[in-house]
Amino acid sequence: MATARIVSLKALVRGVLAWSPQSQFLLRSRTLTSTVRPYSAATSPPSKAVVYDQHGSPDIVTRVTELPPVEIKENDVCVRMLAAPINPSDINRIEGVYPVRPPMPAVGGYEGVGEVHTVGSAVKGLSTGDWVIPSPPSSGTWQTYVVKEQTVWHKIDKSTPMEYAATVTVNPLTALRMLEDFVTLKPGDTIVQNGATSMVGQCVIQLARLRGIHSVNIIRDRAGSDEAKENLKKLGADEVYTESQLEVKNVRGLLGNISEPALGFNCVGGNAASLVLKFLKQGGTMVTYGGMSKRPITVSTSSFIFKELALTGFWLQRWMSSDKAEECRSMINYLLGLCRDGKLKYELEVAPFDDFHSALEKAMGKRGSQPKQVLKF
């Protein structure tokens, strides 16, 4: 009998402990744990992409393939790409000659515009259907779906023409920064540039004109140069010359009533760079931002000693990587506003993504001089 009472007392004690607050918490924890289902992460759709596994000529080493879905984490945004350009720097990255290159295998492309497809659970300020661009630019835009953290994406006005939204970051922004960063220009001043038919060149002409700044423009001798001159003058160019027209001892007589240039832009190198230097006034500055001819810049001793010319360079990627994200986005909004108002335009050719390799050949110059190629997804 005593043994039975002891057993009952122990059972009672066990029952009280089982319903103590601590025991109830543990019990609830076990119950919740047992009812929680495994987490199933959201993923992007499969993506069609331009991929390369090694450096080399882009028309040889790139291939169009399908990539598997990518997990969309809580701070990620999945963007359905709408359009992306083929820039010379994109080609250089694939060739392996650009200073900064993504690890391989890599997806090509560095700028573009897309529409928000899916957002992660912690994303605020972006919704499905918004238009966004990577800002600063980010590698991997030559694919149908891109998943990156929200901080990469900059929301833009959907009324912006798609092809301009896709191309605003690299070339127009380069033109704007070069006009503002090296010489303090005022209305009535003059700039000179080679490569004037390039997208940067076209933007320089228009942005300068908006500021009351004159432009002298140098283009290559090629078929259709007269038409190219007329097109640049319609954009606001004051003077346009072919390289052969500048084979004179004194180019000052070609300036007419406009002032000698204080600032010059070079994206070609070789003789075309020397022609920019010929135009610059005493103490002028030439900024090099490209080298399309792949020829070095040769400067006479007298240019340094007697004209006191200054030579410097500009690389947009370095500028954007120096804590300039907000300033960069503000300027992009300004440039896109000009595009929407028809005050900034440039020659483009939109190509279906399915015709990638045809567009690539044009971008590489294998079919003669062609407008900027923009892939439409």
Coordinates of C-alpha atoms in Angstrom, one line a residue:
M1 CA 0.0 0.0 0.0
A2 CA 2.8 2.4 0.9
T3 CA 4.5 1.5 -2.3
A4 CA 1.4 2.4 -4.3
R5 CA 1.2 5.8 -2.6
I6 CA 4.8 6.6 -3.4
V7 CA 4.2 5.7 -7.1
S8 CA 1.1 7.9 -7.2
L9 CA 3.0 10.8 -5.6
K10 CA 5.7 10.5 -8.2
A11 CA 3.2 10.5 -10.9
L12 CA 1.6 13.7 -9.5
V13 CA 4.9 15.4 -9.3
R14 CA 5.6 14.5 -12.9
G15 CA 2.2 15.9 -13.9
V16 CA 2.8 19.2 -12.1
L17 CA 6.2 19.6 -13.8
A18 CA 4.8 18.8 -17.1
W19 CA 2.4 21.8 -16.8
S20 CA 4.9 24.3 -15.4
P21 CA 5.5 27.4 -17.5
Q22 CA 8.8 26.1 -18.6
S23 CA 7.4 22.7 -19.5
Q24 CA 4.6 24.3 -21.4
F25 CA 7.0 26.5 -23.4
L26 CA 9.1 23.4 -24.3
L27 CA 5.9 21.6 -25.2
R28 CA 4.7 24.4 -27.5
S29 CA 8.2 24.6 -29.1
R30 CA 8.1 20.9 -29.9
T31 CA 4.6 21.3 -31.3
L32 CA 5.5 24.3 -33.5
T33 CA 8.6 22.5 -34.7
S34 CA 6.7 19.5 -35.6
T35 CA 4.2 21.5 -37.7
V36 CA 6.7 23.8 -39.6
R37 CA 7.0 22.7 -43.2
P38 CA 10.3 22.8 -45.0
Y39 CA 10.9 26.3 -46.7
S40 CA 10.6 26.3 -50.4
A41 CA 12.6 29.3 -51.9
A42 CA 11.3 31.3 -54.8
T43 CA 13.2 30.9 -58.0
S44 CA 13.5 32.8 -61.3
P45 CA 12.3 31.3 -64.6
P46 CA 15.0 29.6 -66.7
S47 CA 17.1 32.2 -68.5
K48 CA 18.3 32.3 -72.1
A49 CA 21.8 33.8 -72.0
V50 CA 24.9 34.7 -74.0
V51 CA 27.7 32.8 -72.2
Y52 CA 31.5 32.5 -72.7
D53 CA 33.9 30.1 -71.0
Q54 CA 37.2 31.5 -72.3
H55 CA 38.5 34.8 -73.6
G56 CA 38.8 35.3 -77.3
S57 CA 37.1 36.8 -80.3
P58 CA 33.4 37.2 -79.2
D59 CA 32.0 35.7 -82.4
I60 CA 33.9 32.5 -81.7
V61 CA 33.8 32.1 -77.9
T62 CA 30.2 33.1 -77.1
R63 CA 27.2 30.8 -77.3
V64 CA 23.5 31.3 -76.6
T65 CA 22.3 28.7 -74.0
E66 CA 19.7 28.2 -71.4
L67 CA 20.6 28.6 -67.7
P68 CA 18.7 26.9 -64.8
P69 CA 16.4 28.9 -62.4
V70 CA 18.2 30.9 -59.7
E71 CA 17.1 31.2 -56.1
I72 CA 15.5 34.6 -55.2
K73 CA 16.7 35.5 -51.7
E74 CA 14.8 37.9 -49.4
N75 CA 16.8 41.0 -50.6
D76 CA 16.9 39.9 -54.3
V77 CA 15.0 41.2 -57.3
C78 CA 14.4 39.1 -60.4
V79 CA 14.2 41.3 -63.5
R80 CA 13.0 40.3 -66.9
M81 CA 15.4 42.0 -69.3
L82 CA 13.8 44.2 -72.0
A83 CA 16.9 45.5 -73.9
A84 CA 20.7 45.7 -73.6
P85 CA 23.3 47.2 -75.9
I86 CA 26.5 45.7 -77.3
N87 CA 29.2 48.2 -76.2
P88 CA 32.9 48.2 -77.2
S89 CA 33.8 47.5 -73.6
D90 CA 31.5 44.4 -73.6
I91 CA 33.6 43.1 -76.6
N92 CA 36.8 44.0 -74.8
R93 CA 35.7 42.0 -71.7
I94 CA 35.1 38.9 -73.7
E95 CA 38.4 39.4 -75.6
G96 CA 40.1 39.5 -72.2
V97 CA 41.7 42.9 -72.8
Y98 CA 39.5 45.0 -70.4
P99 CA 41.0 45.9 -67.0
V100 CA 38.0 44.4 -65.1
R101 CA 36.5 41.1 -66.2
P102 CA 33.9 38.9 -64.6
P103 CA 35.0 35.3 -63.6
M104 CA 34.2 32.7 -66.1
P105 CA 32.0 31.1 -67.2
A106 CA 30.4 34.5 -67.6
V107 CA 27.3 36.0 -69.1
G108 CA 28.0 39.0 -71.4
G109 CA 26.6 42.5 -71.2
Y110 CA 27.1 45.3 -68.7
E111 CA 24.0 47.6 -68.9
G112 CA 20.4 47.4 -70.0
V113 CA 16.8 47.9 -68.8
G114 CA 14.4 45.4 -67.5
E115 CA 11.0 44.9 -65.8
V116 CA 10.7 43.6 -62.3
H117 CA 9.4 40.1 -62.4
T118 CA 9.6 38.9 -58.7
V119 CA 10.8 40.5 -55.5
G120 CA 12.2 38.9 -52.4
S121 CA 10.3 39.0 -49.1
A122 CA 12.4 41.9 -47.6
V123 CA 12.4 44.1 -50.7
K124 CA 10.8 47.5 -50.3
G125 CA 10.3 50.2 -52.9
L126 CA 10.1 48.0 -56.0
S127 CA 7.1 46.1 -57.3
T128 CA 6.3 43.8 -60.1
G129 CA 6.1 45.7 -63.4
D130 CA 8.5 48.5 -62.4
W131 CA 11.3 49.4 -64.9
V132 CA 14.8 49.2 -63.5
I133 CA 18.4 49.5 -64.7
P134 CA 21.6 48.3 -63.0
S135 CA 23.2 51.4 -61.5
P136 CA 26.2 51.4 -61.3
P137 CA 26.2 48.9 -64.3
S138 CA 26.6 45.3 -63.5
S139 CA 27.8 42.3 -65.6
G140 CA 25.4 39.7 -67.0
T141 CA 22.7 41.7 -68.8
W142 CA 22.7 39.6 -71.9
Q143 CA 20.1 37.2 -70.6
T144 CA 16.3 37.0 -70.3
Y145 CA 16.2 37.0 -66.5
V146 CA 18.6 38.5 -64.0
V147 CA 18.6 38.0 -60.3
K148 CA 20.6 40.5 -58.2
E149 CA 20.2 42.3 -54.8
Q150 CA 17.8 45.2 -54.7
T151 CA 20.8 47.7 -54.2
V152 CA 21.9 47.0 -57.8
W153 CA 18.6 48.2 -59.3
H154 CA 17.6 51.8 -60.0
K155 CA 13.9 52.4 -60.7
I156 CA 13.2 54.7 -63.7
D157 CA 10.3 56.3 -65.4
K158 CA 8.5 53.8 -67.6
S159 CA 7.7 56.5 -70.2
T160 CA 11.3 56.5 -71.2
P161 CA 11.9 55.0 -74.7
M162 CA 13.2 51.5 -74.0
E163 CA 16.3 51.7 -76.2
Y164 CA 17.4 54.9 -74.5
A165 CA 16.9 53.5 -71.0
A166 CA 19.0 50.5 -72.0
T167 CA 21.9 52.6 -73.1
V168 CA 22.0 55.7 -70.8
T169 CA 24.5 54.6 -68.3
V170 CA 27.8 54.0 -70.1
N171 CA 28.0 56.4 -73.1
P172 CA 25.8 59.4 -72.2
L173 CA 27.0 59.5 -68.7
T174 CA 30.6 59.4 -69.9
A175 CA 29.9 62.4 -72.1
L176 CA 28.3 64.3 -69.2
R177 CA 31.1 63.6 -66.8
M178 CA 33.9 64.6 -69.2
L179 CA 32.2 67.9 -69.9
E180 CA 32.0 68.7 -66.2
D181 CA 35.0 67.2 -64.6
F182 CA 38.1 68.6 -66.3
V183 CA 37.7 72.2 -67.4
T184 CA 35.3 74.8 -66.1
L185 CA 33.4 75.7 -69.3
K186 CA 31.1 78.6 -69.8
P187 CA 28.7 79.6 -72.6
G188 CA 30.7 80.6 -75.6
D189 CA 33.6 78.2 -75.0
T190 CA 34.5 75.5 -77.4
I191 CA 35.4 71.8 -77.2
V192 CA 37.0 69.6 -79.9
Q193 CA 36.6 65.8 -80.3
N194 CA 37.4 62.9 -82.6
G195 CA 35.1 59.9 -82.9
A196 CA 32.2 62.3 -83.2
T197 CA 29.9 59.8 -84.8
S198 CA 30.2 57.5 -81.8
M199 CA 27.4 57.5 -79.2
V200 CA 29.6 59.5 -76.8
G201 CA 30.4 61.9 -79.5
Q202 CA 26.8 62.5 -80.4
C203 CA 26.0 63.1 -76.7
V204 CA 28.9 65.5 -76.3
I205 CA 27.5 67.6 -79.1
Q206 CA 24.0 67.8 -77.7
L207 CA 25.0 68.3 -74.0
A208 CA 27.5 71.0 -75.0
R209 CA 24.9 72.8 -77.1
L210 CA 22.4 72.8 -74.2
R211 CA 25.1 74.6 -72.2
G212 CA 25.9 77.1 -75.0
I213 CA 29.2 75.5 -75.7
H214 CA 30.5 75.2 -79.3
S215 CA 31.9 71.9 -80.7
V216 CA 34.4 71.1 -83.4
N217 CA 34.1 67.5 -84.5
I218 CA 36.5 65.2 -86.3
I219 CA 35.3 62.1 -88.2
R220 CA 37.0 59.5 -90.3
D221 CA 37.3 59.7 -94.1
R222 CA 34.9 57.0 -95.3
A223 CA 31.9 56.5 -97.6
G224 CA 29.0 58.5 -96.4
S225 CA 31.0 61.1 -94.6
D226 CA 29.0 64.0 -96.1
E227 CA 25.8 62.5 -94.7
A228 CA 27.5 61.9 -91.3
K229 CA 28.5 65.6 -91.3
E230 CA 24.9 66.7 -91.9
N231 CA 23.6 64.4 -89.2
L232 CA 26.0 65.8 -86.6
K233 CA 25.1 69.3 -87.6
K234 CA 21.4 68.5 -87.1
L235 CA 22.4 67.4 -83.5
G236 CA 24.0 70.8 -82.9
A237 CA 27.6 70.5 -84.1
D238 CA 29.2 73.8 -85.1
E239 CA 32.0 72.4 -87.3
V240 CA 32.6 68.9 -88.6
Y241 CA 35.8 67.9 -90.5
T242 CA 37.2 64.7 -91.9
E243 CA 40.7 63.8 -90.9
S244 CA 42.0 64.6 -94.4
Q245 CA 40.6 68.1 -94.3
L246 CA 42.8 68.9 -91.3
E247 CA 46.0 68.1 -93.0
V248 CA 46.9 71.8 -93.0
K249 CA 49.6 73.6 -91.1
N250 CA 47.3 76.0 -89.2
V251 CA 43.8 74.8 -88.2
R252 CA 42.8 78.1 -86.5
G253 CA 41.5 79.4 -89.8
L254 CA 38.9 76.6 -89.8
L255 CA 37.3 77.8 -86.6
G256 CA 35.6 80.9 -88.1
N257 CA 34.1 83.0 -85.4
I258 CA 34.2 80.4 -82.6
S259 CA 36.9 80.4 -79.9
E260 CA 39.9 78.0 -79.8
P261 CA 38.9 74.9 -77.8
A262 CA 39.9 74.7 -74.2
L263 CA 39.0 71.0 -73.9
G264 CA 39.4 68.1 -76.2
F265 CA 38.1 64.5 -76.2
N266 CA 40.0 61.5 -77.8
C267 CA 38.6 58.0 -78.2
V268 CA 40.6 57.0 -81.3
G269 CA 44.4 57.6 -80.7
G270 CA 47.1 57.8 -83.3
N271 CA 46.8 60.6 -85.8
A272 CA 43.2 61.4 -84.8
A273 CA 44.5 62.3 -81.3
S274 CA 47.1 64.6 -82.8
L275 CA 44.4 66.4 -84.7
V276 CA 42.6 67.2 -81.4
L277 CA 45.8 68.6 -80.0
K278 CA 46.3 70.8 -83.0
F279 CA 43.0 72.6 -82.2
L280 CA 43.6 73.1 -78.5
K281 CA 44.4 76.6 -77.3
Q282 CA 47.3 77.5 -74.9
G283 CA 46.9 75.6 -71.7
G284 CA 44.2 73.3 -73.1
T285 CA 43.4 69.8 -71.9
M286 CA 42.8 66.6 -73.9
V287 CA 40.9 63.8 -72.2
T288 CA 41.4 60.3 -73.6
Y289 CA 38.6 57.8 -72.9
G290 CA 39.1 55.2 -75.6
G291 CA 41.6 53.9 -78.2
M292 CA 39.6 52.6 -81.1
S293 CA 42.6 52.7 -83.6
K294 CA 44.7 50.8 -81.1
R295 CA 47.5 53.2 -81.9
P296 CA 49.5 55.2 -79.3
I297 CA 49.2 59.0 -78.8
T298 CA 52.2 60.9 -80.1
V299 CA 52.7 64.4 -78.7
S300 CA 55.2 66.9 -79.9
T301 CA 57.7 68.5 -77.5
S302 CA 56.4 72.0 -78.4
S303 CA 52.9 71.0 -77.4
F304 CA 54.1 70.5 -73.8
I305 CA 56.7 73.3 -73.6
F306 CA 55.2 76.1 -75.6
K307 CA 51.4 75.4 -75.6
E308 CA 51.5 73.8 -72.1
L309 CA 48.9 71.3 -73.0
A310 CA 47.7 68.8 -70.4
L311 CA 46.8 65.2 -71.2
T312 CA 44.7 63.0 -68.9
G313 CA 42.3 60.1 -69.1
F314 CA 38.8 59.2 -68.0
W315 CA 37.4 55.8 -67.1
L316 CA 33.7 55.8 -66.1
Q317 CA 33.9 52.6 -64.1
R318 CA 36.5 54.0 -61.8
W319 CA 34.5 57.1 -61.3
M320 CA 31.4 55.1 -60.4
S321 CA 33.2 52.8 -58.0
S322 CA 34.3 55.8 -55.9
D323 CA 31.2 56.1 -53.8
K324 CA 29.2 57.9 -56.5
A325 CA 26.1 55.8 -56.5
E326 CA 23.6 58.4 -55.6
E327 CA 25.2 61.1 -57.8
C328 CA 25.3 58.6 -60.6
R329 CA 21.6 57.9 -60.3
S330 CA 20.7 61.5 -60.2
M331 CA 22.6 62.2 -63.4
I332 CA 21.0 59.2 -65.1
N333 CA 17.5 60.6 -64.2
Y334 CA 18.6 64.0 -65.7
L335 CA 19.8 62.3 -68.9
L336 CA 16.7 60.1 -69.2
G337 CA 14.6 63.3 -68.8
L338 CA 16.4 64.8 -71.8
C339 CA 15.7 61.7 -73.8
R340 CA 12.0 61.8 -73.0
D341 CA 12.0 65.5 -74.0
G342 CA 13.7 64.8 -77.3
K343 CA 16.7 66.9 -76.3
L344 CA 19.1 63.9 -76.3
K345 CA 19.1 61.3 -79.0
Y346 CA 21.6 59.1 -80.8
E347 CA 21.7 56.6 -83.6
L348 CA 20.6 53.1 -82.6
E349 CA 19.6 49.8 -84.2
V350 CA 17.4 47.5 -82.3
A351 CA 18.0 43.7 -83.0
P352 CA 16.0 40.7 -81.7
F353 CA 17.9 38.7 -79.1
D354 CA 17.5 35.7 -81.4
D355 CA 19.7 37.5 -83.9
F356 CA 22.5 38.0 -81.4
H357 CA 25.4 36.8 -83.5
S358 CA 24.3 39.0 -86.4
A359 CA 24.1 42.0 -84.1
L360 CA 27.5 41.1 -82.7
E361 CA 29.1 41.1 -86.1
K362 CA 27.8 44.6 -86.7
A363 CA 29.0 45.8 -83.3
M364 CA 32.5 44.4 -84.1
G365 CA 32.7 46.3 -87.3
K366 CA 32.6 43.3 -89.6
R367 CA 29.9 44.8 -91.7
G368 CA 31.4 48.3 -91.9
S369 CA 30.3 51.2 -89.8
Q370 CA 27.0 50.5 -88.0
P371 CA 24.8 52.2 -85.5
K372 CA 24.9 51.0 -81.8
Q373 CA 23.4 47.6 -81.6
V374 CA 20.7 47.1 -78.9
L375 CA 19.4 43.6 -78.2
K376 CA 15.7 43.4 -77.6
F377 CA 14.5 40.5 -75.5

